[in-house]
Amino acid sequence: MSPLSPAELSALLLSLKVSGVAVIASLPLGLVVALWLARGRGPLVGAVNALVHLPLILPPVVTGYFLLLTFGRKGPVGAVLDQAFGLVFAFRWTGAALAAAIMGFPLMVRAMRLAIEAVDPRLEAAAATLGASRIAVFARVTLPLILPGVIAGAILAFAKAMGEFGATITFVSNIPGQTRTLPAAIYTALQVPGEEPLAARLAVISVAVALAALFASEFVSRRIAARIRGGV
Amino acid sequence: MLQVALAQDFGGFSLDIAFEAPAGVTALFGASGAGKTTVVNAVAGLTRPDRGRVISEGTVLLDTEARIFTPPNRRRIGYVFQEARLFPHLDVRANLLFGARYAPRGATGPEFARVVEMLGIGPLLARRPASLSGGEKARVAIGRALLSKPRFLLMDEPLAALDAPRRAEILPFLERLRDTGLPVLHISHSVAEVARLADTIICLEAGRLRAAGPAATILADPGLADLFGAAEAGAVIGARIVGAEEDGLIRAETAAGPLWLTEAPNTPGTAVRLRVHASDVILSRARPAGLSALNILSGTVERIEEDAQGRAWVRLGLGQGEALLARITRRSVAALGLAPGVACHAVLKSVALAREDLGPGR
């Protein structure tokens, strides 16, 4: 017998799927934006930096509302995506993933940007004099050196996505099996008299997942950092 | 052959220089802040000068007028940086091989095994840069640049960050580099290093070219003594080892007669380069006798330059284009009646071996 009820299992798996997809899908864009913020010049850099950080300071409900306006069935972006690719966000798990990705994006970009800024550009110059093109320099020097930061950023964004509630419930509501992630399930359980034990069990699951993610990120980052420093 | 012409304005400092570096080792000499690193960075393509042209073995790498700028990765100019700049996430072997895959097919240069052997880095191959000493890092950096099979090698004071024993450890490897036939532009502010390594010397001062020419000519130039410093200025002369004598002294033959050395390879026929500090030379009109100094060469005064401190720098020609530089006082110049064309004897208080293995015929 599974220790988790079907409803609990459904919320957990949905949360993992939504958060995993959110992180994996936003990682390449996050890396590009972080590179640009770290190395770019010009007034546009400041504007993009502010835009990226917006979800961090806005009330999540407001972010969810903006998402609904833009990515809803009738929204300017949502309508185009629906017609062109049949991709619908509103009231689907994909919408939950989008909300999670946007809420986690500032944390991901910030961690990666700090890692990129810590890379010694003189090493990249040395690689260029050895014949490596810009892409080769990135793949063989920059990326290995920033890998701990990239992983840290991904884990942070994952943890943020696992806990995302306000923007998600505003944007895609709270549909069992579709958009009822762990936080939404906890909230729902608390609304029903007598369901407090379920809320408590879900809360424990949330804490366990968050801690596991934290330890995994510490472990991987240490391993990679040690390899880069040449400690082994 | 590397042809360089560069101009760049940095506000407080401006660089405007043109020179040619022929085959062999060319030293770019100058005090700190003279613009040496700026020059090599522009040659490597790491910076873009306001105006300039860089031509390596006939290939135009930079021509601001023609709007040609070859990016550094396609210049095939090796660069050994002052701070090694090894990749911390790669072991020594991977560092060495980093650039090998980008060398074009048919590019010539020493192979991996030869470089590892020449630089003595075989035992380090599996180590990480973080665990290497400064001297080991410098050797790996040199090997890494060589294995990218460049057509020209830039060295930005790879020895400057090292203490004297480490420097002594690397110098022989730099000398062996000469054997590979790769042209080298070597930045240095050390006269001893330049005297030991360079075939050609380019003197840079405050962003301008002060002098350029063969090492022997530049080092014996009385007008450049201030650039090299009163303590370090001195000429280099060529000699050929004849062999050890009964008392252990080694006889060497120069253009102006024999010299006896205390420390030299006892291999008859070896061509060596000797360094004679200008302050170790005493001039005498008459052939001196009753002196403890063994080494006396005779020549003709060719040029005298006086400096602001009351010193006179004398270039004494020894024949066959060889010359000594002597530092004496202005009073002595007057007392001895020294002037260009006057025959003179030079008493050498000390003669140091600057370099062995010059190869025959040099």
XYZ file of C-alpha atoms in Angstrom:
594
model
C 0.000 0.000 0.000
C 1.356 3.359 -0.990
C 1.956 5.714 1.909
C 0.402 8.467 -0.185
C -3.248 8.765 -1.125
C -4.072 9.177 -4.867
C -4.833 12.864 -4.312
C -1.531 13.440 -2.513
C 0.417 11.510 -5.120
C -1.286 13.432 -7.919
C -0.412 16.801 -6.332
C 3.208 15.744 -5.717
C 3.770 14.356 -9.211
C 2.086 17.370 -10.777
C 4.276 19.733 -8.759
C 7.420 17.835 -9.779
C 6.363 17.849 -13.437
C 5.407 21.541 -13.447
C 8.613 22.585 -11.659
C 10.873 20.302 -13.696
C 9.482 21.485 -17.005
C 9.589 25.105 -15.826
C 13.301 24.838 -14.938
C 14.388 22.846 -17.991
C 12.475 25.070 -20.412
C 13.711 28.329 -18.901
C 17.339 27.245 -18.380
C 18.669 28.064 -21.897
C 16.937 31.448 -21.942
C 18.097 32.103 -18.392
C 21.690 31.384 -19.411
C 21.507 33.698 -22.410
C 19.931 36.488 -20.342
C 22.479 36.002 -17.540
C 25.346 36.169 -20.057
C 23.918 39.295 -21.556
C 23.348 40.953 -18.180
C 26.861 40.034 -17.063
C 28.698 40.991 -20.246
C 26.360 43.291 -22.172
C 26.711 47.049 -22.458
C 24.205 49.814 -23.018
C 21.001 51.194 -21.515
C 18.980 48.148 -22.568
C 20.875 45.981 -20.071
C 19.478 47.918 -17.120
C 15.951 47.767 -18.511
C 16.093 44.003 -19.045
C 17.604 43.532 -15.601
C 14.653 45.373 -14.079
C 12.169 43.361 -16.163
C 13.748 40.053 -15.120
C 13.550 41.007 -11.464
C 9.974 42.243 -11.678
C 8.306 38.950 -10.583
C 10.444 39.037 -7.450
C 8.993 42.334 -6.237
C 5.495 42.301 -7.707
C 2.705 40.635 -5.703
C 2.432 37.130 -7.243
C -1.278 37.717 -7.821
C -0.394 40.666 -10.031
C 2.091 38.557 -12.000
C -0.631 35.914 -12.406
C -3.068 38.559 -13.567
C -0.593 39.851 -16.184
C -0.049 36.269 -17.336
C -3.773 35.827 -17.681
C -3.994 39.021 -19.743
C -1.074 38.079 -22.033
C -1.173 34.290 -22.221
C -4.905 33.706 -21.749
C -6.916 32.243 -24.627
C -7.813 35.766 -25.784
C -4.528 37.379 -24.754
C -2.239 38.727 -27.507
C 0.450 36.059 -27.023
C -1.865 33.256 -25.904
C -4.111 33.574 -28.980
C -1.153 33.457 -31.385
C 0.406 30.430 -29.662
C -2.938 28.633 -29.667
C -3.483 29.208 -33.395
C 0.102 28.607 -34.507
C 1.108 25.638 -32.343
C -2.061 24.605 -30.533
C -0.223 25.526 -27.338
C -2.678 26.544 -24.617
C -1.600 27.830 -21.221
C -4.836 28.944 -19.607
C -6.117 26.460 -16.987
C -3.633 23.767 -18.045
C -0.567 22.366 -16.299
C 1.518 24.101 -18.991
C 0.217 27.398 -17.649
C 1.297 26.384 -14.156
C 4.747 25.609 -15.568
C 4.869 29.015 -17.283
C 3.908 30.796 -14.061
C 6.493 28.778 -12.120
C 9.192 29.499 -14.717
C 8.539 33.243 -14.608
C 8.506 33.353 -10.810
C 11.755 31.365 -10.594
C 13.471 33.211 -13.449
C 14.957 36.091 -11.386
C 16.543 33.664 -8.931
C 17.955 31.500 -11.714
C 19.369 34.434 -13.685
C 20.837 36.039 -10.593
C 22.784 32.929 -9.562
C 24.073 32.385 -13.078
C 24.984 36.031 -13.565
C 27.077 36.064 -10.391
C 28.892 32.924 -11.591
C 29.572 34.477 -15.006
C 30.864 37.684 -13.440
C 33.287 35.616 -11.369
C 34.893 34.092 -14.484
C 38.280 35.649 -15.240
C 37.971 37.114 -18.765
C 41.718 36.701 -19.111
C 41.217 32.942 -19.242
C 38.822 33.410 -22.133
C 41.340 35.659 -23.887
C 43.983 32.958 -23.413
C 41.661 30.378 -24.959
C 41.121 32.674 -27.946
C 44.862 33.025 -28.560
C 45.052 29.219 -28.586
C 42.650 29.191 -31.536
C 39.262 28.680 -29.897
C 36.333 30.516 -31.504
C 33.889 32.402 -29.290
C 31.543 29.425 -29.181
C 34.411 27.055 -28.367
C 35.627 29.413 -25.629
C 32.156 29.376 -24.102
C 31.764 25.601 -24.331
C 35.260 24.679 -23.139
C 36.132 27.445 -20.666
C 33.205 29.633 -19.610
C 30.522 26.962 -19.240
C 32.611 24.504 -17.176
C 33.666 27.360 -14.898
C 30.114 28.609 -14.306
C 28.547 25.152 -13.998
C 28.178 25.346 -10.180
C 26.339 28.652 -10.580
C 24.114 27.248 -13.314
C 23.174 24.279 -11.132
C 22.626 26.478 -8.105
C 20.372 28.718 -10.178
C 18.417 25.755 -11.520
C 17.868 24.306 -8.039
C 16.806 27.676 -6.640
C 14.333 28.110 -9.473
C 13.077 24.552 -8.912
C 12.529 25.197 -5.224
C 10.747 28.442 -6.008
C 8.574 26.651 -8.591
C 7.650 23.916 -6.086
C 6.339 26.594 -3.721
C 4.688 28.873 -6.271
C 1.075 29.589 -5.355
C -0.211 33.114 -5.956
C 0.606 33.563 -9.649
C -0.362 29.969 -10.433
C -3.781 30.024 -8.819
C -4.540 33.405 -10.381
C -3.455 32.340 -13.855
C -4.577 28.705 -14.100
C -6.900 28.258 -11.111
C -6.927 25.116 -8.938
C -8.048 22.122 -10.996
C -7.360 18.671 -9.532
C -4.917 16.739 -11.692
C -4.387 19.753 -13.984
C -3.206 22.686 -11.937
C -3.588 21.600 -8.304
C 0.061 21.603 -7.278
C 1.235 20.899 -3.712
C 0.689 24.442 -2.394
C -2.745 24.607 -4.034
C -3.632 21.208 -2.564
C -2.576 22.392 0.909
C -4.668 25.508 0.489
C -7.673 23.452 -0.661
C -7.348 21.020 2.253
C -7.325 23.913 4.685
C -10.580 25.210 3.220
C -12.413 21.964 4.042
C -13.298 21.339 7.724
C -11.696 18.097 8.992
C -9.015 17.937 6.286
C -6.260 19.430 8.482
C -4.375 16.083 8.657
C -4.196 16.022 4.847
C -2.838 19.580 4.846
C -0.212 18.572 7.400
C 0.846 15.504 5.376
C 1.151 17.619 2.218
C 3.182 20.192 4.123
C 5.603 17.477 5.273
C 5.964 16.276 1.662
C 6.708 19.869 0.593
C 9.376 20.275 3.229
C 10.948 16.916 2.305
C 11.145 17.818 -1.390
C 12.588 21.262 -0.632
C 15.247 19.819 1.679
C 16.143 17.103 -0.828
C 16.593 19.727 -3.539
C 18.750 21.845 -1.249
C 21.025 18.944 -0.287
C 21.289 17.781 -3.887
C 22.334 21.243 -5.001
C 24.922 21.550 -2.223
C 26.347 18.135 -3.057
C 26.574 18.729 -6.802
C 27.951 22.266 -6.439
C 30.644 21.128 -4.018
C 31.676 18.280 -6.267
C 31.947 20.520 -9.304
C 33.625 23.380 -7.476
C 36.229 20.982 -6.092
C 36.882 19.629 -9.569
C 37.306 23.124 -10.977
C 39.579 24.287 -8.195
C 41.658 21.206 -8.755
C 41.318 20.063 -5.178
C 41.067 16.420 -6.227
C 59.127 38.203 -39.814
C 56.570 40.216 -37.925
C 55.841 43.790 -39.009
C 54.026 45.975 -36.539
C 52.781 49.561 -36.674
C 50.425 50.716 -33.938
C 48.920 53.945 -32.695
C 46.525 54.249 -29.819
C 45.545 57.105 -27.551
C 44.618 56.301 -23.955
C 44.084 59.845 -22.789
C 47.060 60.262 -20.470
C 49.233 57.841 -22.409
C 49.670 57.409 -26.118
C 51.352 54.656 -28.045
C 52.822 55.244 -31.479
C 55.330 52.683 -32.617
C 56.485 50.754 -35.674
C 59.008 47.930 -35.751
C 59.936 44.664 -37.384
C 60.780 41.453 -35.577
C 62.905 39.180 -37.774
C 63.379 35.439 -37.223
C 64.918 34.428 -33.915
C 64.206 36.006 -30.552
C 63.258 39.674 -30.532
C 63.170 41.381 -27.155
C 60.714 44.187 -26.579
C 62.524 46.053 -23.856
C 61.281 48.947 -21.767
C 60.486 50.096 -18.255
C 57.137 49.281 -16.667
C 54.461 51.424 -18.262
C 56.368 51.886 -21.517
C 53.528 50.177 -23.385
C 55.038 46.733 -23.952
C 51.948 44.721 -23.001
C 49.742 47.087 -25.007
C 51.834 46.268 -28.065
C 51.643 42.483 -27.687
C 47.922 42.567 -26.864
C 47.320 44.415 -30.122
C 49.566 41.984 -32.010
C 47.632 39.049 -30.530
C 44.317 40.667 -31.460
C 43.091 40.987 -27.883
C 42.748 44.741 -28.326
C 42.021 46.919 -31.335
C 44.346 49.902 -31.807
C 43.029 53.196 -33.164
C 45.322 52.842 -36.154
C 47.753 50.160 -37.088
C 48.954 47.286 -39.183
C 50.219 43.855 -38.154
C 51.717 41.535 -40.758
C 52.988 38.093 -39.788
C 54.995 36.115 -42.342
C 53.287 38.053 -45.152
C 49.744 37.571 -43.815
C 47.927 40.783 -42.940
C 46.315 40.273 -39.511
C 45.380 43.861 -38.871
C 45.061 46.875 -41.109
C 42.801 49.570 -39.743
C 42.925 51.493 -43.017
C 41.795 48.479 -45.041
C 39.367 47.524 -42.250
C 41.038 44.166 -41.723
C 40.843 42.683 -38.247
C 41.586 39.011 -37.827
C 40.163 37.792 -34.494
C 42.730 36.345 -32.080
C 41.647 32.745 -32.595
C 42.489 32.932 -36.297
C 45.811 34.774 -35.977
C 47.828 31.717 -34.986
C 49.969 33.837 -32.709
C 50.864 32.019 -29.519
C 50.804 34.066 -26.324
C 52.497 33.164 -23.064
C 51.009 35.462 -20.449
C 52.742 36.887 -17.425
C 50.349 35.037 -15.095
C 50.314 31.692 -16.961
C 46.489 31.765 -17.242
C 46.127 27.979 -17.135
C 42.566 26.649 -17.195
C 41.769 25.676 -13.590
C 39.162 23.059 -14.517
C 41.523 21.080 -16.756
C 44.537 18.982 -15.811
C 47.962 19.765 -17.248
C 47.562 17.364 -20.168
C 44.207 18.899 -21.189
C 45.675 22.386 -20.779
C 48.581 21.477 -23.054
C 46.285 19.990 -25.693
C 43.678 22.774 -25.512
C 44.821 24.526 -28.682
C 46.159 21.508 -30.582
C 42.825 20.746 -32.256
C 42.622 24.243 -33.739
C 46.010 24.081 -35.477
C 45.504 23.764 -39.217
C 46.511 20.551 -40.948
C 50.108 20.788 -42.045
C 51.036 23.377 -39.424
C 54.561 22.782 -38.265
C 55.699 22.717 -34.696
C 57.066 20.383 -32.075
C 54.943 17.361 -31.176
C 53.421 16.664 -27.766
C 56.115 14.235 -26.606
C 58.891 16.607 -27.644
C 57.345 19.601 -25.881
C 56.739 17.606 -22.707
C 60.321 16.382 -22.757
C 61.807 19.787 -23.613
C 59.945 21.510 -20.777
C 60.367 18.655 -18.307
C 56.662 18.507 -17.476
C 56.069 14.770 -17.925
C 55.472 14.138 -14.196
C 52.879 16.944 -14.056
C 50.507 15.742 -16.781
C 47.766 14.437 -14.459
C 47.977 17.371 -12.024
C 45.701 20.395 -11.775
C 47.085 23.922 -12.218
C 46.161 24.807 -8.609
C 48.745 22.332 -7.322
C 51.615 23.584 -9.503
C 54.435 25.912 -8.453
C 54.980 29.200 -10.293
C 57.818 27.767 -12.355
C 55.812 24.686 -13.294
C 52.858 26.851 -14.332
C 55.125 28.972 -16.534
C 56.503 25.862 -18.242
C 53.024 24.428 -18.868
C 51.895 27.791 -20.261
C 54.827 27.797 -22.684
C 54.040 24.221 -23.728
C 50.371 25.017 -24.214
C 51.207 27.935 -26.527
C 53.728 25.832 -28.492
C 51.281 22.973 -29.056
C 48.762 25.276 -30.718
C 51.459 25.412 -33.437
C 51.578 29.188 -33.796
C 53.553 30.940 -36.515
C 54.840 33.421 -33.971
C 55.149 33.344 -30.197
C 54.576 36.293 -27.869
C 55.971 36.104 -24.358
C 54.910 38.738 -21.865
C 57.539 38.532 -19.144
C 56.746 34.929 -18.276
C 59.584 35.090 -15.748
C 58.685 38.377 -14.064
C 56.438 36.804 -11.435
C 59.049 34.220 -10.472
C 61.816 34.411 -7.893
C 65.441 34.156 -8.993
C 65.837 30.364 -8.581
C 62.607 29.692 -10.550
C 63.772 32.089 -13.226
C 67.062 30.261 -13.485
C 65.041 27.061 -13.832
C 63.038 28.373 -16.802
C 65.733 30.237 -18.750
C 67.315 27.088 -20.181
C 63.879 26.043 -21.484
C 63.494 29.408 -23.199
C 66.891 28.904 -24.779
C 65.809 25.496 -26.056
C 62.794 27.209 -27.595
C 65.227 28.834 -29.992
C 66.067 25.409 -31.369
C 62.476 24.939 -32.514
C 63.031 27.796 -34.980
C 59.853 29.577 -33.911
C 60.153 33.368 -34.046
C 59.579 34.869 -30.600
C 58.697 38.353 -29.426
C 59.800 38.422 -25.817
C 58.777 41.262 -23.528
C 61.218 42.046 -20.772
C 62.442 44.776 -18.519
C 65.435 42.704 -17.405
C 68.709 43.570 -19.134
C 70.254 40.250 -18.083
C 67.380 38.313 -19.650
C 67.549 40.331 -22.842
C 71.339 39.972 -23.069
C 70.962 36.234 -22.662
C 68.049 35.552 -25.008
C 67.641 38.220 -27.633
C 68.944 38.324 -31.194
C 67.182 41.615 -31.858
C 66.232 44.298 -29.336
C 63.408 46.813 -29.689
C 63.581 49.569 -27.057
C 60.307 51.137 -26.031
C 60.106 54.313 -23.995
C 56.866 56.039 -22.963
C 54.964 54.575 -25.878
C 57.557 55.466 -28.509
C 60.304 53.513 -30.234
C 63.646 54.530 -28.779
C 65.919 52.194 -30.710
C 65.878 48.891 -32.565
C 68.544 46.620 -33.961
C 70.724 43.550 -33.414
C 71.262 42.780 -29.719
C 75.044 43.311 -29.850
C 74.640 46.748 -31.444
C 71.903 47.973 -29.115
C 73.581 46.775 -25.923
C 76.871 48.454 -26.900
C 75.210 51.745 -27.840
C 76.558 54.499 -25.549
C 73.456 56.608 -26.182
C 71.114 53.969 -24.745
C 72.939 53.349 -21.468
C 70.412 55.447 -19.523
C 67.643 53.155 -20.765
C 69.349 50.013 -19.484
C 70.509 51.675 -16.254
C 74.011 52.529 -15.095
C 74.406 49.292 -13.174
C 73.099 46.938 -15.834
C 74.318 48.503 -19.080
C 76.932 46.461 -20.869
C 77.762 44.871 -24.184
C 77.689 41.263 -25.283
C 80.494 39.825 -27.367
C 80.785 36.559 -29.186
C 83.555 34.088 -28.438
C 84.536 30.545 -29.265
C 85.745 28.123 -26.585
C 89.287 26.874 -27.173
C 89.575 24.657 -24.116
C 90.707 24.369 -20.509
C 94.272 25.190 -19.554
C 96.401 23.596 -16.842
C 95.185 25.879 -14.047
C 91.537 25.266 -14.910
C 90.848 28.546 -16.678
C 89.034 28.199 -19.952
C 90.387 29.990 -22.958
C 87.972 31.601 -25.378
C 88.827 33.413 -28.584
C 87.109 36.742 -29.410
C 87.421 39.081 -32.368
C 90.058 41.085 -30.478
C 92.048 38.289 -28.892
C 91.841 35.643 -26.178
C 89.925 35.796 -22.891
C 90.157 33.446 -19.929
C 86.948 32.438 -18.185
C 86.446 30.764 -14.852
C 82.992 29.375 -15.555
C 82.299 28.166 -19.050
C 81.571 24.899 -20.826
C 84.818 23.119 -21.569
C 83.749 22.038 -25.021
C 86.197 23.265 -27.626
C 84.503 24.908 -30.582
C 81.361 25.982 -28.668
C 80.191 29.456 -29.609
C 79.256 31.485 -26.548
C 77.944 34.932 -25.832
C 79.741 36.872 -23.099
C 78.277 39.745 -21.174
C 80.573 42.518 -19.936
C 79.040 45.135 -17.676
C 80.099 48.643 -18.691
C 81.123 49.326 -15.090
C 83.526 46.364 -15.191
C 85.592 47.849 -18.012
C 88.701 49.971 -17.387
C 90.198 51.845 -20.333
C 93.921 52.427 -20.796
C 95.822 54.149 -23.616
C 98.995 52.156 -22.946
C 99.038 48.357 -22.819
C 98.677 47.825 -19.083
C 101.191 45.667 -17.223
C 101.412 44.453 -13.660
C 97.655 44.036 -13.235
C 95.811 41.230 -11.567
C 93.162 41.370 -14.256
C 93.809 38.730 -16.890
C 91.533 39.850 -19.616
C 92.684 42.726 -21.757
C 91.291 43.411 -25.217
C 92.421 46.159 -27.535
C 90.202 48.158 -29.816
C 89.359 51.580 -31.152
C 87.084 54.184 -29.580
C 84.095 54.562 -31.876
C 81.687 56.774 -29.990
C 81.495 58.642 -26.681
C 78.268 59.835 -25.059
C 78.194 61.870 -21.879
C 75.235 61.819 -19.536
C 73.831 64.300 -17.032
C 75.556 62.610 -14.085
C 79.067 63.390 -15.397
C 79.564 59.894 -16.736
C 80.897 59.054 -20.153
C 79.833 55.947 -22.046
C 82.382 54.700 -24.551
C 81.830 52.240 -27.366
C 85.090 50.451 -28.072
C 85.122 48.627 -31.405
C 86.897 45.261 -31.318
C 86.713 44.503 -35.032
C 84.348 42.241 -36.955
C 81.439 44.374 -35.761
C 82.001 43.422 -32.107
C 82.184 46.127 -29.477
C 82.460 46.742 -25.728
C 80.719 49.418 -23.705
C 82.714 51.145 -20.971
C 81.491 53.466 -18.256
C 84.098 56.003 -17.189
C 84.098 59.589 -15.934
C 84.221 62.677 -18.095
C 87.453 63.612 -16.366
C 89.021 60.337 -17.540
C 87.897 61.011 -21.096
C 89.775 64.320 -20.975
C 92.808 62.927 -19.146
C 93.225 60.049 -21.587
C 92.419 62.194 -24.600
C 89.764 59.748 -25.733
C 88.013 60.526 -28.977
C 86.624 58.500 -31.834
C 89.443 56.787 -33.708
C 91.800 56.589 -30.724
C 93.283 53.158 -30.062
C 92.707 51.913 -26.549
C 92.984 48.868 -24.298
C 90.091 47.556 -22.233
C 90.775 45.814 -18.944
C 87.841 43.554 -18.075
C 87.378 43.070 -14.346
C 84.750 40.422 -14.901
C 83.323 38.528 -17.819
C 80.143 36.544 -17.462
C 78.873 33.860 -19.722
C 75.553 35.106 -21.050
C 74.661 32.164 -23.188
C 75.942 28.875 -24.491
C 74.940 26.898 -27.523
C 74.779 29.847 -29.879
C 75.426 27.334 -32.550
C 78.369 27.394 -34.949
C 79.087 30.434 -36.997
C 77.414 33.055 -34.855
